[in-house]
Short mmCIF file of C-alpha atoms in Angstrom, two decimals:
data_model
loop_
_atom_site.label_atom_id
_atom_site.label_comp_id
_atom_site.label_asym_id
_atom_site.label_seq_id
_atom_site.Cartn_x
_atom_site.Cartn_y
_atom_site.Cartn_z
CA UNK A 1 26.01 29.04 27.97
CA UNK A 2 22.55 28.43 26.52
CA UNK A 3 19.83 31.09 26.32
CA UNK A 4 18.27 30.01 29.63
CA UNK A 5 21.59 30.19 31.44
CA UNK A 6 22.26 26.45 31.58
CA UNK A 7 25.47 25.00 30.24
CA UNK A 8 25.19 22.88 27.11
CA UNK A 9 25.02 19.23 28.15
CA UNK A 10 25.79 16.24 25.96
CA UNK A 11 23.38 13.34 25.93
CA UNK A 12 24.07 10.68 28.53
CA UNK A 13 22.78 7.83 26.37
CA UNK A 14 24.40 7.67 22.95
CA UNK A 15 25.41 4.91 20.54
CA UNK A 16 28.87 5.08 22.11
CA UNK A 17 27.67 4.84 25.72
CA UNK A 18 24.77 2.41 25.35
CA UNK A 19 25.03 -1.28 26.20
CA UNK A 20 27.17 -2.69 23.36
CA UNK A 21 25.46 -6.08 23.59
CA UNK A 22 22.16 -4.53 22.45
CA UNK A 23 23.79 -3.34 19.23
CA UNK A 24 24.64 -6.96 18.43
CA UNK A 25 21.02 -8.09 18.81
CA UNK A 26 19.21 -8.91 15.57
CA UNK A 27 15.66 -10.17 15.15
CA UNK A 28 14.89 -10.81 11.50
CA UNK A 29 11.22 -11.70 11.99
CA UNK A 30 10.55 -8.02 12.74
CA UNK A 31 13.60 -6.63 10.94
CA UNK A 32 14.16 -4.12 8.08
CA UNK A 33 11.98 -5.90 5.54
CA UNK A 34 9.01 -5.85 7.92
CA UNK A 35 9.60 -2.18 8.66
CA UNK A 36 9.53 -1.50 4.92
CA UNK A 37 6.28 -3.49 4.65
CA UNK A 38 4.70 -1.19 7.24
CA UNK A 39 5.87 1.85 5.27
CA UNK A 40 4.34 0.42 2.09
CA UNK A 41 1.02 -0.12 3.90
CA UNK A 42 1.03 3.57 4.84
CA UNK A 43 1.84 4.52 1.26
CA UNK A 44 -1.08 2.46 -0.03
CA UNK A 45 -3.43 4.20 2.42
CA UNK A 46 -2.14 7.57 1.13
CA UNK A 47 -3.03 6.54 -2.42
CA UNK A 48 0.49 5.88 -3.70
CA UNK A 49 0.26 3.77 -6.84
CA UNK A 50 1.68 0.24 -6.46
CA UNK A 51 1.48 -2.89 -8.62
CA UNK A 52 -0.58 -4.48 -5.80
CA UNK A 53 -3.41 -3.40 -3.51
CA UNK A 54 -2.32 -4.92 -0.17
CA UNK A 55 0.71 -6.14 1.74
CA UNK A 56 0.45 -9.81 2.66
CA UNK A 57 2.57 -10.45 5.75
CA UNK A 58 3.66 -14.05 5.50
CA UNK A 59 6.67 -13.31 7.69
CA UNK A 60 5.45 -14.20 11.16
CA UNK A 61 3.45 -16.93 12.90
CA UNK A 62 0.68 -14.58 14.01
CA UNK A 63 -2.28 -16.92 13.50
CA UNK A 64 -5.24 -14.66 14.15
CA UNK A 65 -3.74 -11.75 12.21
CA UNK A 66 -3.67 -14.09 9.22
CA UNK A 67 -7.33 -15.04 9.62
CA UNK A 68 -7.30 -18.13 11.85
CA UNK A 69 -10.45 -18.12 13.98
CA UNK A 70 -10.24 -18.25 17.80
CA UNK A 71 -11.54 -21.31 19.60
CA UNK A 72 -15.02 -20.37 20.85
CA UNK A 73 -14.74 -21.99 24.29
CA UNK A 74 -11.45 -20.25 25.08
CA UNK A 75 -12.84 -16.83 24.24
CA UNK A 76 -16.05 -17.49 26.17
CA UNK A 77 -14.13 -18.33 29.35
CA UNK A 78 -11.85 -15.32 28.94
CA UNK A 79 -14.84 -13.03 28.37
CA UNK A 80 -16.47 -14.34 31.53
CA UNK A 81 -13.25 -13.91 33.51
CA UNK A 82 -12.75 -10.38 32.17
CA UNK A 83 -16.33 -9.28 32.86
CA UNK A 84 -17.83 -11.53 35.56
CA UNK A 85 -21.29 -9.94 35.23
CA UNK A 86 -21.62 -12.13 32.12
CA UNK A 87 -21.80 -15.16 34.41
CA UNK A 88 -25.51 -14.30 34.71
CA UNK A 89 -25.96 -14.34 30.93
CA UNK A 90 -27.78 -17.43 29.66
CA UNK A 91 -25.99 -17.26 26.29
CA UNK A 92 -22.84 -18.76 27.82
CA UNK A 93 -22.64 -22.54 28.34
CA UNK A 94 -22.37 -23.87 31.87
CA UNK A 95 -18.96 -25.52 31.37
CA UNK A 96 -17.50 -22.16 30.32
CA UNK A 97 -19.05 -20.55 33.40
CA UNK A 98 -17.72 -23.21 35.74
CA UNK A 99 -14.19 -22.81 34.30
CA UNK A 100 -14.40 -19.03 34.68
CA UNK A 101 -15.62 -19.23 38.29
CA UNK A 102 -12.84 -21.63 39.16
CA UNK A 103 -10.18 -19.39 37.61
CA UNK A 104 -11.55 -16.25 39.27
CA UNK A 105 -11.64 -17.95 42.67
CA UNK A 106 -7.91 -18.60 42.28
CA UNK A 107 -7.19 -14.93 41.49
CA UNK A 108 -6.54 -12.24 44.07
CA UNK A 109 -9.81 -10.45 44.77
CA UNK A 110 -11.40 -12.81 42.21
CA UNK A 111 -10.12 -10.50 39.46
CA UNK A 112 -7.89 -11.01 36.42
CA UNK A 113 -6.56 -7.55 37.19
CA UNK A 114 -4.74 -8.70 40.32
CA UNK A 115 -1.11 -9.80 40.42
CA UNK A 116 -0.52 -13.52 40.82
CA UNK A 117 2.37 -15.23 42.53
CA UNK A 118 5.56 -14.88 40.49
CA UNK A 119 5.64 -18.56 39.51
CA UNK A 120 2.03 -18.36 38.37
CA UNK A 121 -1.36 -19.16 39.93
CA UNK A 122 -1.00 -22.41 41.86
CA UNK A 123 -4.26 -23.93 40.61
CA UNK A 124 -3.23 -23.33 37.01
CA UNK A 125 0.21 -24.86 37.61
CA UNK A 126 -1.57 -27.92 39.00
CA UNK A 127 -3.72 -28.10 35.88
CA UNK A 128 -0.63 -27.79 33.67
CA UNK A 129 1.04 -30.62 35.61
CA UNK A 130 -2.00 -32.88 35.08
CA UNK A 131 -2.01 -32.00 31.37
CA UNK A 132 1.66 -32.99 31.06
CA UNK A 133 0.96 -36.27 32.86
CA UNK A 134 -1.85 -37.08 30.41
CA UNK A 135 0.28 -36.11 27.41
CA UNK A 136 3.22 -38.22 28.60
CA UNK A 137 1.29 -41.37 29.47
CA UNK A 138 1.21 -40.96 33.25
CA UNK A 139 4.81 -39.87 33.95
CA UNK A 140 4.62 -37.79 37.12
CA UNK A 141 4.82 -34.00 36.98
CA UNK A 142 5.29 -31.84 40.08
CA UNK A 143 3.39 -28.51 39.91
CA UNK A 144 6.29 -26.95 41.79
CA UNK A 145 8.45 -27.60 38.71
CA UNK A 146 6.06 -25.55 36.55
CA UNK A 147 6.76 -21.88 35.91
CA UNK A 148 4.08 -19.94 34.04
CA UNK A 149 5.56 -17.40 31.66
CA UNK A 150 5.01 -14.58 29.19
CA UNK A 151 4.69 -16.86 26.19
CA UNK A 152 7.42 -19.45 25.86
CA UNK A 153 9.89 -16.69 24.98
CA UNK A 154 9.94 -15.20 28.47
CA UNK A 155 10.81 -18.54 30.04
CA UNK A 156 13.49 -19.31 27.44
CA UNK A 157 15.26 -16.00 28.09
CA UNK A 158 14.96 -16.52 31.84
CA UNK A 159 16.61 -19.93 31.62
CA UNK A 160 19.41 -18.57 29.43
CA UNK A 161 20.04 -15.85 32.03
CA UNK A 162 20.54 -18.55 34.66
CA UNK A 163 22.91 -20.50 32.45
CA UNK A 164 25.25 -17.73 31.30
CA UNK A 165 28.40 -17.06 33.35
CA UNK A 166 32.18 -16.91 33.17
CA UNK A 167 34.67 -14.92 31.12
CA UNK A 168 36.98 -15.81 28.25
CA UNK A 169 37.45 -19.56 27.91
CA UNK A 170 34.99 -20.13 30.76
CA UNK A 171 32.21 -18.06 29.15
CA UNK A 172 29.02 -20.07 28.66
CA UNK A 173 28.45 -21.50 25.21
CA UNK A 174 24.95 -22.47 24.09
CA UNK A 175 24.35 -24.84 21.17
CA UNK A 176 21.57 -23.73 18.82
CA UNK A 177 20.42 -25.18 15.52
CA UNK A 178 21.06 -23.43 12.23
CA UNK A 179 18.60 -22.44 10.85
CA UNK A 180 17.17 -21.25 14.18
CA UNK A 181 14.43 -19.06 15.59
CA UNK A 182 16.15 -15.66 16.06
CA UNK A 183 15.01 -15.38 19.69
CA UNK A 184 17.92 -17.62 20.61
CA UNK A 185 20.69 -15.75 18.81
CA UNK A 186 19.24 -12.42 19.96
CA UNK A 187 19.08 -13.49 23.62
CA UNK A 188 22.62 -14.90 23.50
CA UNK A 189 23.89 -11.66 21.97
CA UNK A 190 22.19 -9.58 24.66
CA UNK A 191 23.68 -11.80 27.39
CA UNK A 192 27.13 -11.79 25.72
CA UNK A 193 27.06 -15.59 25.68
CA UNK A 194 28.78 -17.66 23.00
CA UNK A 195 26.56 -19.03 20.24
CA UNK A 196 27.56 -22.54 19.20
CA UNK A 197 25.98 -23.26 15.82
CA UNK A 198 25.14 -26.79 14.72
CA UNK A 199 23.70 -27.26 11.23
CA UNK A 200 20.56 -29.21 10.43
CA UNK A 201 20.79 -31.52 7.41
CA UNK A 202 18.78 -29.89 4.63
CA UNK A 203 19.32 -32.82 2.26
CA UNK A 204 17.62 -35.12 4.79
CA UNK A 205 14.55 -33.01 5.56
CA UNK A 206 16.40 -30.80 8.06
CA UNK A 207 17.20 -33.75 10.31
CA UNK A 208 19.52 -33.48 13.31
CA UNK A 209 22.79 -35.41 13.00
CA UNK A 210 24.58 -36.36 16.22
CA UNK A 211 27.92 -36.25 14.40
CA UNK A 212 27.24 -32.60 13.60
CA UNK A 213 26.53 -31.95 17.29
CA UNK A 214 29.88 -33.54 18.16
CA UNK A 215 31.70 -31.46 15.56
CA UNK A 216 30.17 -28.20 16.79
CA UNK A 217 30.86 -29.06 20.44
CA UNK A 218 34.51 -30.00 19.93
CA UNK A 219 35.13 -26.83 17.93
CA UNK A 220 33.45 -24.69 20.61
CA UNK A 221 35.50 -26.16 23.45
CA UNK A 222 38.53 -24.34 22.01
CA UNK A 223 37.10 -20.94 22.96
CA UNK A 224 34.24 -21.29 25.48
CA UNK A 225 32.58 -23.57 28.01
CA UNK A 226 29.60 -25.34 26.37
CA UNK A 227 26.80 -25.73 28.93
CA UNK A 228 23.47 -26.00 27.11
CA UNK A 229 21.87 -27.54 24.03
CA UNK A 230 18.70 -26.00 22.57
CA UNK A 231 16.29 -28.07 20.46
CA UNK A 232 13.21 -26.80 18.60
CA UNK A 233 10.76 -29.64 17.89
CA UNK A 234 8.75 -29.36 15.67
CA UNK A 235 11.22 -27.07 13.97
CA UNK A 236 11.06 -23.33 13.37
CA UNK A 237 11.78 -22.22 10.63
CA UNK A 238 12.40 -25.63 9.06
CA UNK A 239 9.22 -27.57 9.91
CA UNK A 240 10.87 -30.93 10.67
CA UNK A 241 9.55 -33.33 13.34
CA UNK A 242 12.18 -35.29 15.25
CA UNK A 243 11.92 -39.05 15.48
CA UNK A 244 11.97 -40.76 18.85
CA UNK A 245 15.34 -42.31 17.97
CA UNK A 246 16.78 -38.86 17.29
CA UNK A 247 15.50 -37.58 20.65
CA UNK A 248 17.07 -40.56 22.45
CA UNK A 249 20.37 -39.86 20.70
CA UNK A 250 20.23 -36.20 21.74
CA UNK A 251 19.54 -37.14 25.36
CA UNK A 252 22.48 -39.58 25.39
CA UNK A 253 24.69 -36.88 23.88
CA UNK A 254 23.61 -34.34 26.52
CA UNK A 255 24.22 -36.87 29.30
CA UNK A 256 27.69 -37.80 27.99
CA UNK A 257 28.75 -34.18 27.46
CA UNK A 258 27.07 -32.89 30.64
CA UNK A 259 24.87 -30.38 28.83
CA UNK A 260 21.68 -28.72 30.07
CA UNK A 261 18.84 -29.50 27.62
CA UNK A 262 16.35 -26.84 26.53
CA UNK A 263 13.44 -28.23 24.52
CA UNK A 264 11.23 -25.72 22.71
CA UNK A 265 7.99 -27.63 22.05
CA UNK A 266 5.54 -24.83 21.25
CA UNK A 267 4.40 -26.51 18.00
CA UNK A 268 3.68 -29.89 19.59
CA UNK A 269 0.14 -30.12 18.15
CA UNK A 270 1.28 -28.99 14.68
CA UNK A 271 2.32 -32.32 13.15
CA UNK A 272 1.06 -33.01 9.61
CA UNK A 273 3.21 -35.53 7.75
CA UNK A 274 2.35 -39.23 7.61
CA UNK A 275 4.64 -41.26 9.83
CA UNK A 276 5.58 -38.29 12.00
CA UNK A 277 4.61 -38.00 15.66
CA UNK A 278 5.45 -35.55 18.42
CA UNK A 279 7.46 -37.02 21.31
CA UNK A 280 8.14 -34.79 24.30
CA UNK A 281 11.72 -34.78 25.52
CA UNK A 282 10.50 -35.32 29.06
CA UNK A 283 8.56 -38.46 28.16
CA UNK A 284 11.46 -39.98 26.23
CA UNK A 285 13.89 -39.02 28.99
CA UNK A 286 11.92 -40.89 31.65
CA UNK A 287 11.26 -43.89 29.42
CA UNK A 288 15.03 -44.24 28.95
CA UNK A 289 15.33 -45.14 32.64
CA UNK A 290 16.98 -43.69 35.76
CA UNK A 291 20.45 -43.60 34.18
CA UNK A 292 19.14 -40.59 32.25
CA UNK A 293 15.93 -39.50 34.00
CA UNK A 294 17.75 -38.88 37.28
CA UNK A 295 20.74 -37.16 35.70
CA UNK A 296 19.91 -35.02 32.65
CA UNK A 297 18.79 -31.48 33.44
CA UNK A 298 15.92 -30.38 31.22
CA UNK A 299 13.75 -27.34 30.72
CA UNK A 300 10.86 -27.72 28.26
CA UNK A 301 8.61 -24.95 26.98
CA UNK A 302 5.09 -24.60 25.63
CA UNK A 303 2.87 -21.67 24.65
CA UNK A 304 -0.71 -20.65 23.90
CA UNK A 305 0.49 -18.78 20.80
CA UNK A 306 0.79 -21.67 18.35
CA UNK A 307 -0.81 -25.10 17.70
CA UNK A 308 -4.55 -24.79 17.09
CA UNK A 309 -4.95 -21.95 19.62
CA UNK A 310 -2.92 -19.22 17.93
CA UNK A 311 -3.57 -16.79 20.79
CA UNK A 312 -0.30 -14.87 20.37
CA UNK A 313 -1.42 -11.62 22.00
CA UNK A 314 -2.36 -13.13 25.36
CA UNK A 315 1.28 -14.12 25.98
CA UNK A 316 0.52 -17.33 27.85
CA UNK A 317 3.04 -20.12 28.33
CA UNK A 318 4.89 -22.36 30.74
CA UNK A 319 8.22 -23.99 31.47
CA UNK A 320 8.77 -27.31 33.22
CA UNK A 321 12.16 -27.91 34.84
CA UNK A 322 13.50 -31.41 35.55
CA UNK A 323 16.49 -32.29 37.76
CA UNK A 324 17.20 -28.65 38.55
CA UNK A 325 19.53 -28.07 41.52
CA UNK A 326 17.27 -27.10 44.50
CA UNK A 327 19.40 -24.08 45.31
CA UNK A 328 19.35 -22.94 41.69
CA UNK A 329 15.58 -23.36 41.72
CA UNK A 330 15.39 -20.86 44.57
CA UNK A 331 17.40 -18.45 42.44
CA UNK A 332 15.08 -19.08 39.47
CA UNK A 333 12.05 -18.22 41.58
CA UNK A 334 13.82 -15.06 42.76
CA UNK A 335 14.64 -14.10 39.17
CA UNK A 336 11.05 -14.46 37.92
CA UNK A 337 9.79 -12.47 40.92
CA UNK A 338 11.64 -9.38 39.62
CA UNK A 339 9.04 -9.24 36.80
CA UNK A 340 6.24 -9.67 39.39
CA UNK A 341 4.15 -12.20 37.45
CA UNK A 342 3.22 -13.40 33.96
CA UNK A 343 0.12 -11.77 32.42
CA UNK A 344 -2.85 -13.14 34.35
CA UNK A 345 -5.22 -13.22 31.31
CA UNK A 346 -2.55 -15.34 29.59
CA UNK A 347 -2.48 -17.64 32.60
CA UNK A 348 -6.28 -17.97 32.43
CA UNK A 349 -6.09 -18.84 28.73
CA UNK A 350 -3.40 -21.44 29.43
CA UNK A 351 -5.67 -23.04 32.00
CA UNK A 352 -8.46 -23.68 29.50
CA UNK A 353 -5.93 -24.92 26.91
CA UNK A 354 -4.69 -27.60 29.33
CA UNK A 355 -8.20 -28.18 30.74
CA UNK A 356 -10.50 -28.12 27.67
CA UNK A 357 -14.13 -29.31 27.45
CA UNK A 358 -14.66 -33.00 28.26
CA UNK A 359 -16.98 -35.43 26.40
CA UNK A 360 -19.79 -35.04 28.93
CA UNK A 361 -19.79 -31.21 28.75
CA UNK A 362 -21.94 -29.02 26.46
CA UNK A 363 -19.02 -27.29 24.68
CA UNK A 364 -17.17 -30.51 23.80
CA UNK A 365 -18.55 -31.14 20.29
CA UNK A 366 -17.95 -27.56 19.12
CA UNK A 367 -14.46 -27.54 20.64
CA UNK A 368 -13.43 -30.79 18.94
CA UNK A 369 -14.89 -29.63 15.62
CA UNK A 370 -13.02 -26.31 15.71
CA UNK A 371 -9.75 -27.87 16.87
CA UNK A 372 -9.89 -30.63 14.25
CA UNK A 373 -10.78 -28.26 11.41
CA UNK A 374 -7.99 -25.81 12.33
CA UNK A 375 -5.31 -28.50 12.37
CA UNK A 376 -6.65 -30.18 9.23
CA UNK A 377 -6.60 -26.88 7.36
CA UNK A 378 -3.00 -26.22 8.45
CA UNK A 379 -2.01 -29.70 7.25
CA UNK A 380 -3.66 -29.06 3.87
CA UNK A 381 -1.84 -25.72 3.52
CA UNK A 382 1.49 -27.28 4.53
CA UNK A 383 1.14 -29.81 1.73
CA UNK A 384 -0.06 -27.21 -0.77
CA UNK A 385 2.91 -24.95 0.00
CA UNK A 386 5.60 -27.55 -0.59
CA UNK A 387 3.86 -28.93 -3.70
CA UNK A 388 3.53 -25.56 -5.44
CA UNK A 389 6.97 -24.25 -4.46
CA UNK A 390 8.60 -27.42 -5.77
CA UNK A 391 7.03 -26.78 -9.17
CA UNK A 392 9.08 -23.58 -9.53
CA UNK A 393 12.47 -24.04 -11.29
CA UNK A 394 15.14 -22.74 -8.89
CA UNK A 395 13.15 -23.32 -5.69
CA UNK A 396 13.44 -26.50 -3.61
CA UNK A 397 11.21 -26.99 -0.57
CA UNK A 398 11.47 -29.84 1.94
CA UNK A 399 8.21 -31.37 3.22
CA UNK A 400 6.57 -29.25 5.92
CA UNK A 401 6.24 -32.03 8.49
CA UNK A 402 5.07 -29.73 11.26
CA UNK A 403 5.01 -26.21 12.79
CA UNK A 404 3.76 -23.30 10.63
CA UNK A 405 6.49 -22.49 8.10
CA UNK A 406 8.25 -23.54 4.94
CA UNK A 407 11.94 -22.74 4.46
CA UNK A 408 12.63 -23.28 0.77
CA UNK A 409 16.06 -23.02 -0.82
CA UNK A 410 16.63 -20.50 -3.61
CA UNK A 411 18.92 -20.96 -6.58
CA UNK A 412 19.89 -17.34 -7.32
CA UNK A 413 21.70 -16.19 -10.50
CA UNK A 414 25.32 -15.01 -10.01
CA UNK A 415 24.43 -11.53 -11.30
CA UNK A 416 21.78 -11.16 -8.59
CA UNK A 417 24.23 -12.30 -5.92
CA UNK A 418 26.81 -9.78 -7.16
CA UNK A 419 24.31 -6.88 -7.22
CA UNK A 420 23.14 -7.75 -3.71
CA UNK A 421 26.71 -7.68 -2.39
CA UNK A 422 27.35 -4.36 -4.14
CA UNK A 423 24.33 -2.97 -2.24
CA UNK A 424 25.66 -4.39 1.04
CA UNK A 425 22.77 -6.86 1.35
CA UNK A 426 22.66 -10.60 1.72
CA UNK A 427 21.40 -12.11 -1.57
CA UNK A 428 18.22 -13.50 0.00
CA UNK A 429 17.47 -10.13 1.65
CA UNK A 430 17.90 -8.52 -1.78
CA UNK A 431 15.51 -11.11 -3.25
CA UNK A 432 12.88 -10.73 -0.50
CA UNK A 433 13.01 -6.92 -0.65
CA UNK A 434 12.43 -6.94 -4.43
CA UNK A 435 9.60 -9.45 -3.90
CA UNK A 436 7.99 -7.08 -1.39
CA UNK A 437 8.35 -4.00 -3.61
CA UNK A 438 6.98 -5.75 -6.69
CA UNK A 439 4.26 -8.00 -5.24
CA UNK A 440 3.47 -6.79 -1.71
CA UNK A 441 4.41 -10.17 -0.22
CA UNK A 442 6.48 -9.94 2.96
CA UNK A 443 8.76 -12.91 3.68
CA UNK A 444 11.84 -13.23 5.91
CA UNK A 445 15.21 -13.93 4.27
CA UNK A 446 16.94 -17.12 5.36
CA UNK A 447 20.01 -15.14 6.42
CA UNK A 448 17.97 -13.93 9.41
CA UNK A 449 17.74 -17.50 10.70
CA UNK A 450 21.21 -18.69 9.73
CA UNK A 451 22.12 -20.99 6.84
CA UNK A 452 25.17 -22.70 5.38
CA UNK A 453 27.48 -20.39 3.44
CA UNK A 454 26.56 -20.19 -0.22
CA UNK A 455 22.94 -21.21 0.32
CA UNK A 456 19.92 -18.89 0.24
CA UNK A 457 16.40 -19.35 1.61
CA UNK A 458 13.30 -17.56 2.79
CA UNK A 459 10.84 -18.39 5.55
CA UNK A 460 7.16 -18.24 4.72
CA UNK A 461 4.30 -18.95 7.07
CA UNK A 462 1.53 -21.29 5.93
CA UNK A 463 -1.06 -19.29 7.89
CA UNK A 464 -2.85 -17.23 5.20
CA UNK A 465 -6.27 -18.54 4.20
CA UNK A 466 -6.21 -21.22 1.50
CA UNK A 467 -7.45 -18.73 -1.08
CA UNK A 468 -4.88 -16.10 -0.14
CA UNK A 469 -2.11 -18.69 0.16
CA UNK A 470 -2.76 -19.79 -3.43
CA UNK A 471 -2.40 -16.15 -4.52
CA UNK A 472 0.84 -15.76 -2.52
CA UNK A 473 2.35 -18.92 -4.00
CA UNK A 474 1.32 -17.97 -7.53
CA UNK A 475 2.90 -14.52 -7.11
CA UNK A 476 6.11 -16.03 -5.73
CA UNK A 477 6.26 -18.42 -8.70
CA UNK A 478 5.74 -15.58 -11.20
CA UNK A 479 8.22 -13.31 -9.42
CA UNK A 480 10.93 -15.96 -9.19
CA UNK A 481 10.70 -16.72 -12.89
CA UNK A 482 10.90 -13.00 -13.72
CA UNK A 483 13.77 -12.45 -11.24
CA UNK A 484 15.73 -15.36 -12.74
CA UNK A 485 15.22 -14.08 -16.28
CA UNK A 486 16.21 -10.56 -15.26
CA UNK A 487 19.55 -11.63 -13.78
CA UNK A 488 20.46 -14.46 -16.15
#
């Protein structure tokens, strides 16, 4: 008996009783090395002496946190929607006011604070559908096939929930690229689905090889039921941009093997390399004719968090579904209704992203200038990153064709690999942790994204300002040379 007369009671929720799937979830982008970076920031504030004065977090694609400026028009409209009294303020341009009034009229009680329908505000879904039609050269898009979401991530997890079923040999297998964005492996672990890994070809600029897809699929059929194929284009963390021919090959493969296609296209405006161009899976699918466009099931995803917008915190995004079974679609709508609705401010932001200023409107020139400068700066930093990293003996970096990251390969000395294993760490985690402790630069080890056995990488965002990026690259170069000497 305790002092107050109650019997001692063991905790209900313990590591032994909790959901075992959660323990298998890993998310390297916010993993142990990032937690240590936060601790170091606290230590610096407390006056602890370090060989650096700040932590530079080059681990995550958080554009505005790294200094990228918001697009003026987007913030003006959101300010007006958030505080409608500003609609009387002459400082705001009329096109921003008209967008804000239109959005507010579509909201319950003309307020961003009201719930929306679970699929998203109908007017905004119509605007998204028109945007997709313009992007894809007039191919029709039904607003009823648009689901607004909490970033792209919310929609991706929702679709995976729909896809996962069965037990044992019939358990759903989902094909994901290696390296991959850890959202996919984490979601599959949480859902107790089977991850089917297919490897991108590092020696050919991280290209996708159909023969590798076939190999991974045939191997997986021995222990699960493959049902879906996930593609990230442009690639995260690898920065490749898929050719149209590659996309056609993937669609044919999915059709032949009866796989559901999931196309993550959140970096579709982030294409930098000469000769590269973004092709949406939906556009290519329909241009391949009814043999494919009426058969292949596709969900494609976009977000307000990346591209030139970089509005990560608003959590705006959408999913378009194609050829989804009507009865399954009813179940999808039911599933999203459990979460009530996506964030309405994020929906409002998405609306101005897909419905930006037009040439005859007062905000057009400023919008185009800001958009162009943002993308041009990213392209310059992508090129700078690969050029400088490739000057370092023991580091090899493929061209950053698109997205916001480089994923260079590290040649690590055997002594360093041995010491890492003795500490129970992957060699690239060991490398990145020492880099953080000695320079204050926070990167993500390649092991958090997946990589071929015996290879080591890190992911680094290209988002810091040009001046800060030069400092980061110079510090990495100096550190790598010192690290190699130390363990040689």
